[in-house]
Amino acid sequence: RQSGFSAPDNITFDSNGDLWTVTDMSSGSMNKGVFTPFAHEAEDGADTIRWITAQDWCAGEVGMFGRSYSGLLQWHTAGEGPPGLAAIAPMFSGADVLHGWLAPQGVLEWGFAVLWSIRHLAPDLLARDGQPLHGLLDMIDDIDEVLFERPGDDRLDRMRERLPFLDDWLDPRRRDDVLAAHAPDPARIDVPVLLIAGWFDLFLSGCLDSYARLGRETARELVIGPWAHGGTGPGVFPERDFGVR
């Protein structure tokens, strides 16, 4: 069953007698420290699985689910092969952040990288420092102007001070070195994989590539529906209307 956030809901888990946990990223909104996207997900995910399976309320097997960044986290965790991980169900994300997220054709998707960073990463960083968010909201409203970095508009330069990884992504050599080092090999994943993708999702090609690269012996299933990245809600798009059922 799906909740409004396009993920299995806790009522379903509770009624089946299952236990579930919600995990925040290292140095994410509920943690403190310097957060660098994609850098520590593999080891942090594996550590989390080890911690869960060591608890007396755990039967020894853990499955993972989640979409977008949470989907990427599952690929990276499975690539570490932690004992107790029984299956993963990534949604709207493949395993390779370089070619599946930021540079699918070898060229950085600068618009996506900046907008995603200021919408999903910067608010938490500003809030930690007790700084207001109105300037960030103005940047989102004026995203086209911000991306062009017109003379006299230094808003993106100031934001880069809080998001230093943007400079790594902009430099092709640094980007490839930094991000390729964190890409798991799907062929080495040996737990069952349920991959959910959307025909209108910007990460579809990365999902298909990761699915195709899974090992021959790995149990897998691929589900693709009329969905965009926001979830499995009504399939209504400018060119297509698939209805709400």
mmCIF file of C-alpha atoms in Angstrom:
data_model
loop_
_atom_site.group_PDB
_atom_site.id
_atom_site.type_symbol
_atom_site.label_atom_id
_atom_site.label_comp_id
_atom_site.label_asym_id
_atom_site.label_seq_id
_atom_site.Cartn_x
_atom_site.Cartn_y
_atom_site.Cartn_z
ATOM 1 C CA ARG A 1 0.000 0.000 0.000
ATOM 2 C CA GLN A 2 1.164 3.518 -0.750
ATOM 3 C CA SER A 3 0.931 6.601 1.410
ATOM 4 C CA GLY A 4 0.776 10.166 0.115
ATOM 5 C CA PHE A 5 4.569 10.151 -0.034
ATOM 6 C CA SER A 6 4.659 7.170 -2.416
ATOM 7 C CA ALA A 7 6.252 4.818 0.072
ATOM 8 C CA PRO A 8 4.903 1.861 2.058
ATOM 9 C CA ASP A 9 3.117 3.188 5.126
ATOM 10 C CA ASN A 10 3.633 2.238 8.746
ATOM 11 C CA ILE A 11 0.073 0.947 9.135
ATOM 12 C CA THR A 12 0.812 -1.806 6.632
ATOM 13 C CA PHE A 13 4.009 -2.736 8.436
ATOM 14 C CA ASP A 14 2.366 -2.695 11.848
ATOM 15 C CA SER A 15 -0.554 -4.850 10.725
ATOM 16 C CA ASN A 16 1.865 -7.447 9.370
ATOM 17 C CA GLY A 17 3.865 -7.491 12.596
ATOM 18 C CA ASP A 18 6.874 -5.966 10.876
ATOM 19 C CA LEU A 19 9.254 -3.511 12.479
ATOM 20 C CA TRP A 20 10.500 -0.513 10.541
ATOM 21 C CA THR A 21 13.048 2.220 11.056
ATOM 22 C CA VAL A 22 13.590 5.618 9.480
ATOM 23 C CA THR A 23 17.219 6.499 8.838
ATOM 24 C CA ASP A 24 18.586 9.984 8.325
ATOM 25 C CA MET A 25 21.697 10.629 6.274
ATOM 26 C CA SER A 26 24.969 11.155 8.061
ATOM 27 C CA SER A 27 25.181 14.859 8.943
ATOM 28 C CA GLY A 28 21.692 15.287 7.564
ATOM 29 C CA SER A 29 18.814 17.189 9.117
ATOM 30 C CA MET A 30 18.815 15.223 12.374
ATOM 31 C CA ASN A 31 22.596 14.917 12.639
ATOM 32 C CA LYS A 32 25.426 17.379 13.028
ATOM 33 C CA GLY A 33 28.543 17.743 10.969
ATOM 34 C CA VAL A 34 29.589 18.588 7.420
ATOM 35 C CA PHE A 35 27.420 16.897 4.820
ATOM 36 C CA THR A 36 28.939 15.970 1.458
ATOM 37 C CA PRO A 37 26.394 14.369 -0.867
ATOM 38 C CA PHE A 38 27.047 10.763 -1.913
ATOM 39 C CA ALA A 39 30.356 10.510 -0.029
ATOM 40 C CA HIS A 40 29.533 8.260 2.953
ATOM 41 C CA GLU A 41 26.294 6.528 2.042
ATOM 42 C CA ALA A 42 27.827 3.081 1.478
ATOM 43 C CA GLU A 43 29.609 2.754 4.802
ATOM 44 C CA ASP A 44 26.852 4.532 6.735
ATOM 45 C CA GLY A 45 24.201 2.269 5.202
ATOM 46 C CA ALA A 46 26.186 -0.860 5.988
ATOM 47 C CA ASP A 47 26.779 0.341 9.560
ATOM 48 C CA THR A 48 23.049 0.915 9.947
ATOM 49 C CA ILE A 49 22.217 -2.608 8.783
ATOM 50 C CA ARG A 50 24.764 -4.043 11.217
ATOM 51 C CA TRP A 51 23.290 -1.990 14.064
ATOM 52 C CA ILE A 52 19.724 -3.057 13.287
ATOM 53 C CA THR A 53 20.545 -6.758 13.023
ATOM 54 C CA ALA A 54 22.360 -6.577 16.369
ATOM 55 C CA GLN A 55 19.204 -5.436 18.185
ATOM 56 C CA ASP A 56 17.243 -8.012 20.147
ATOM 57 C CA TRP A 57 14.018 -6.978 18.381
ATOM 58 C CA CYS A 58 15.461 -7.838 14.957
ATOM 59 C CA ALA A 59 15.055 -11.338 13.518
ATOM 60 C CA GLY A 60 18.306 -10.944 11.591
ATOM 61 C CA GLU A 61 17.069 -9.814 8.170
ATOM 62 C CA VAL A 62 16.500 -6.278 6.915
ATOM 63 C CA GLY A 63 14.876 -4.984 3.739
ATOM 64 C CA MET A 64 15.267 -1.433 2.464
ATOM 65 C CA PHE A 65 12.929 0.839 0.526
ATOM 66 C CA GLY A 66 12.759 4.498 -0.422
ATOM 67 C CA ARG A 67 12.892 6.783 -3.418
ATOM 68 C CA SER A 68 15.310 9.243 -4.978
ATOM 69 C CA TYR A 69 18.265 9.786 -2.617
ATOM 70 C CA SER A 70 16.953 7.016 -0.369
ATOM 71 C CA GLY A 71 16.948 4.756 -3.420
ATOM 72 C CA LEU A 72 20.562 5.633 -4.176
ATOM 73 C CA LEU A 73 21.446 4.873 -0.552
ATOM 74 C CA GLN A 74 20.085 1.353 -1.000
ATOM 75 C CA TRP A 75 22.266 0.645 -4.028
ATOM 76 C CA HIS A 76 25.324 1.899 -2.171
ATOM 77 C CA THR A 77 24.476 -0.128 0.940
ATOM 78 C CA ALA A 78 23.881 -3.303 -1.059
ATOM 79 C CA GLY A 79 27.206 -2.763 -2.787
ATOM 80 C CA GLU A 80 28.892 -3.144 0.602
ATOM 81 C CA GLY A 81 27.202 -6.505 1.154
ATOM 82 C CA PRO A 82 26.453 -6.159 4.876
ATOM 83 C CA PRO A 83 25.285 -9.408 6.560
ATOM 84 C CA GLY A 84 21.566 -9.308 7.267
ATOM 85 C CA LEU A 85 20.559 -7.229 4.253
ATOM 86 C CA ALA A 86 17.875 -9.388 2.614
ATOM 87 C CA ALA A 87 16.538 -7.199 -0.231
ATOM 88 C CA ILE A 88 16.330 -3.654 -1.544
ATOM 89 C CA ALA A 89 13.527 -1.762 -3.294
ATOM 90 C CA PRO A 90 14.983 1.453 -4.736
ATOM 91 C CA MET A 91 12.529 3.808 -6.360
ATOM 92 C CA PHE A 92 13.399 6.441 -8.978
ATOM 93 C CA SER A 93 17.168 6.018 -8.680
ATOM 94 C CA GLY A 94 19.895 3.920 -10.199
ATOM 95 C CA ALA A 95 23.246 3.136 -8.616
ATOM 96 C CA ASP A 96 25.492 5.557 -10.516
ATOM 97 C CA VAL A 97 25.173 9.153 -9.360
ATOM 98 C CA LEU A 98 27.620 10.447 -11.976
ATOM 99 C CA HIS A 99 25.927 9.077 -15.096
ATOM 100 C CA GLY A 100 22.479 8.493 -13.631
ATOM 101 C CA TRP A 101 22.017 11.767 -11.749
ATOM 102 C CA LEU A 102 24.402 14.623 -12.456
ATOM 103 C CA ALA A 103 25.936 14.001 -15.881
ATOM 104 C CA PRO A 104 23.850 11.411 -17.768
ATOM 105 C CA GLN A 105 25.415 12.265 -21.143
ATOM 106 C CA GLY A 106 28.827 13.144 -19.753
ATOM 107 C CA VAL A 107 27.883 16.814 -19.377
ATOM 108 C CA LEU A 108 26.920 18.248 -15.999
ATOM 109 C CA GLU A 109 23.219 19.022 -15.607
ATOM 110 C CA TRP A 110 24.036 22.363 -14.007
ATOM 111 C CA GLY A 111 20.422 23.446 -13.659
ATOM 112 C CA PHE A 112 19.463 20.287 -11.819
ATOM 113 C CA ALA A 113 22.596 20.297 -9.635
ATOM 114 C CA VAL A 114 22.061 23.869 -8.471
ATOM 115 C CA LEU A 115 18.291 23.741 -8.033
ATOM 116 C CA TRP A 116 18.423 20.422 -6.174
ATOM 117 C CA SER A 117 21.179 21.716 -3.898
ATOM 118 C CA ILE A 118 19.509 24.983 -2.958
ATOM 119 C CA ARG A 119 16.074 23.413 -2.536
ATOM 120 C CA HIS A 120 17.008 20.249 -0.641
ATOM 121 C CA LEU A 121 20.407 20.821 0.967
ATOM 122 C CA ALA A 122 20.849 24.526 1.607
ATOM 123 C CA PRO A 123 17.728 25.058 3.809
ATOM 124 C CA ASP A 124 19.004 22.631 6.432
ATOM 125 C CA LEU A 125 22.478 24.165 6.417
ATOM 126 C CA LEU A 126 21.078 27.672 6.836
ATOM 127 C CA ALA A 127 18.680 26.591 9.569
ATOM 128 C CA ARG A 128 21.533 25.059 11.574
ATOM 129 C CA ASP A 129 23.267 28.421 11.578
ATOM 130 C CA GLY A 130 20.071 30.233 12.545
ATOM 131 C CA GLN A 131 19.980 32.142 9.286
ATOM 132 C CA PRO A 132 16.736 33.199 7.564
ATOM 133 C CA LEU A 133 15.564 31.381 4.461
ATOM 134 C CA HIS A 134 14.013 34.295 2.592
ATOM 135 C CA GLY A 135 17.134 34.832 0.496
ATOM 136 C CA LEU A 136 17.066 31.185 -0.485
ATOM 137 C CA LEU A 137 13.427 31.441 -1.502
ATOM 138 C CA ASP A 138 14.276 34.420 -3.687
ATOM 139 C CA MET A 139 16.962 32.344 -5.386
ATOM 140 C CA ILE A 140 14.474 29.586 -6.142
ATOM 141 C CA ASP A 141 11.989 32.092 -7.542
ATOM 142 C CA ASP A 142 14.735 33.621 -9.716
ATOM 143 C CA ILE A 143 16.437 30.338 -10.597
ATOM 144 C CA ASP A 144 16.913 31.211 -14.289
ATOM 145 C CA GLU A 145 18.728 34.432 -13.414
ATOM 146 C CA VAL A 146 20.785 32.667 -10.748
ATOM 147 C CA LEU A 147 21.918 29.920 -13.116
ATOM 148 C CA PHE A 148 23.158 32.412 -15.713
ATOM 149 C CA GLU A 149 25.224 34.176 -13.011
ATOM 150 C CA ARG A 150 24.759 37.569 -14.606
ATOM 151 C CA PRO A 151 27.267 40.324 -13.733
ATOM 152 C CA GLY A 152 26.496 41.820 -10.358
ATOM 153 C CA ASP A 153 24.460 38.816 -9.187
ATOM 154 C CA ASP A 154 26.661 37.112 -6.600
ATOM 155 C CA ARG A 155 23.948 35.031 -4.927
ATOM 156 C CA LEU A 156 25.229 31.750 -6.285
ATOM 157 C CA ASP A 157 28.800 32.611 -5.317
ATOM 158 C CA ARG A 158 27.660 33.203 -1.756
ATOM 159 C CA MET A 159 25.701 29.950 -1.755
ATOM 160 C CA ARG A 160 28.767 28.060 -2.976
ATOM 161 C CA GLU A 161 30.465 28.945 0.289
ATOM 162 C CA ARG A 162 27.912 26.712 2.016
ATOM 163 C CA LEU A 163 27.774 24.137 -0.769
ATOM 164 C CA PRO A 164 31.468 23.621 -1.667
ATOM 165 C CA PHE A 165 30.743 20.356 -3.453
ATOM 166 C CA LEU A 166 29.207 22.369 -6.310
ATOM 167 C CA ASP A 167 32.707 23.358 -7.390
ATOM 168 C CA ASP A 168 33.762 19.702 -7.401
ATOM 169 C CA TRP A 169 30.810 18.895 -9.633
ATOM 170 C CA LEU A 170 31.562 21.771 -12.014
ATOM 171 C CA ASP A 171 35.158 20.703 -12.687
ATOM 172 C CA PRO A 172 34.993 17.627 -14.998
ATOM 173 C CA ARG A 173 38.164 15.998 -13.668
ATOM 174 C CA ARG A 174 37.301 16.530 -10.015
ATOM 175 C CA ARG A 175 33.695 15.526 -10.644
ATOM 176 C CA ASP A 176 34.654 12.218 -12.237
ATOM 177 C CA ASP A 177 37.207 11.422 -9.539
ATOM 178 C CA VAL A 178 34.911 12.323 -6.647
ATOM 179 C CA LEU A 179 31.688 10.727 -7.862
ATOM 180 C CA ALA A 180 33.036 7.677 -9.685
ATOM 181 C CA ALA A 181 34.750 6.610 -6.474
ATOM 182 C CA HIS A 182 31.342 6.273 -4.806
ATOM 183 C CA ALA A 183 29.573 4.265 -7.522
ATOM 184 C CA PRO A 184 28.789 0.650 -6.539
ATOM 185 C CA ASP A 185 28.926 -2.072 -9.182
ATOM 186 C CA PRO A 186 25.402 -3.524 -9.618
ATOM 187 C CA ALA A 187 26.952 -6.759 -10.905
ATOM 188 C CA ARG A 188 28.323 -7.416 -7.396
ATOM 189 C CA ILE A 189 24.966 -6.967 -5.635
ATOM 190 C CA ASP A 190 23.648 -10.379 -4.597
ATOM 191 C CA VAL A 191 20.400 -9.539 -2.776
ATOM 192 C CA PRO A 192 17.018 -9.409 -4.540
ATOM 193 C CA VAL A 193 16.218 -6.056 -6.141
ATOM 194 C CA LEU A 194 12.781 -4.565 -6.787
ATOM 195 C CA LEU A 195 13.419 -1.468 -8.899
ATOM 196 C CA ILE A 196 10.574 0.987 -9.434
ATOM 197 C CA ALA A 197 10.980 3.603 -12.163
ATOM 198 C CA GLY A 198 8.866 6.138 -14.032
ATOM 199 C CA TRP A 199 8.573 6.795 -17.749
ATOM 200 C CA PHE A 200 8.614 10.529 -17.027
ATOM 201 C CA ASP A 201 11.318 10.444 -14.358
ATOM 202 C CA LEU A 202 14.545 12.300 -15.092
ATOM 203 C CA PHE A 203 16.516 9.358 -13.637
ATOM 204 C CA LEU A 204 14.916 6.679 -15.824
ATOM 205 C CA SER A 205 18.036 6.014 -17.909
ATOM 206 C CA GLY A 206 20.110 5.526 -14.764
ATOM 207 C CA CYS A 207 17.534 3.074 -13.393
ATOM 208 C CA LEU A 208 17.536 1.026 -16.594
ATOM 209 C CA ASP A 209 21.319 0.988 -16.765
ATOM 210 C CA SER A 210 21.650 -0.258 -13.182
ATOM 211 C CA TYR A 211 18.989 -2.906 -13.737
ATOM 212 C CA ALA A 212 20.745 -4.148 -16.864
ATOM 213 C CA ARG A 213 24.054 -4.393 -15.018
ATOM 214 C CA LEU A 214 22.771 -6.610 -12.203
ATOM 215 C CA GLY A 215 24.452 -9.996 -11.997
ATOM 216 C CA ARG A 216 22.886 -12.883 -13.863
ATOM 217 C CA GLU A 217 22.137 -14.759 -10.637
ATOM 218 C CA THR A 218 20.584 -11.791 -8.840
ATOM 219 C CA ALA A 219 16.816 -12.012 -8.333
ATOM 220 C CA ARG A 220 15.254 -8.868 -9.715
ATOM 221 C CA GLU A 221 12.040 -7.252 -10.855
ATOM 222 C CA LEU A 222 11.529 -3.982 -12.699
ATOM 223 C CA VAL A 223 8.325 -1.952 -12.515
ATOM 224 C CA ILE A 224 7.948 1.123 -14.734
ATOM 225 C CA GLY A 225 4.808 3.235 -14.560
ATOM 226 C CA PRO A 226 3.457 6.551 -15.867
ATOM 227 C CA TRP A 227 5.177 8.510 -13.111
ATOM 228 C CA ALA A 228 7.548 11.419 -12.728
ATOM 229 C CA HIS A 229 10.102 11.815 -9.970
ATOM 230 C CA GLY A 230 7.606 13.136 -7.461
ATOM 231 C CA GLY A 231 5.997 9.763 -6.827
ATOM 232 C CA THR A 232 3.371 7.333 -8.047
ATOM 233 C CA GLY A 233 0.480 9.762 -7.841
ATOM 234 C CA PRO A 234 -1.959 10.566 -10.656
ATOM 235 C CA GLY A 235 -0.328 10.121 -14.051
ATOM 236 C CA VAL A 236 -1.290 13.501 -15.466
ATOM 237 C CA PHE A 237 1.246 15.262 -17.683
ATOM 238 C CA PRO A 238 1.072 17.973 -20.362
ATOM 239 C CA GLU A 239 1.214 15.422 -23.199
ATOM 240 C CA ARG A 240 -0.494 12.466 -21.476
ATOM 241 C CA ASP A 241 -3.288 11.868 -19.001
ATOM 242 C CA PHE A 242 -3.290 8.350 -17.576
ATOM 243 C CA GLY A 243 -6.024 9.102 -15.039
ATOM 244 C CA VAL A 244 -5.869 8.633 -11.293
ATOM 245 C CA ARG A 245 -6.369 4.828 -11.031
#
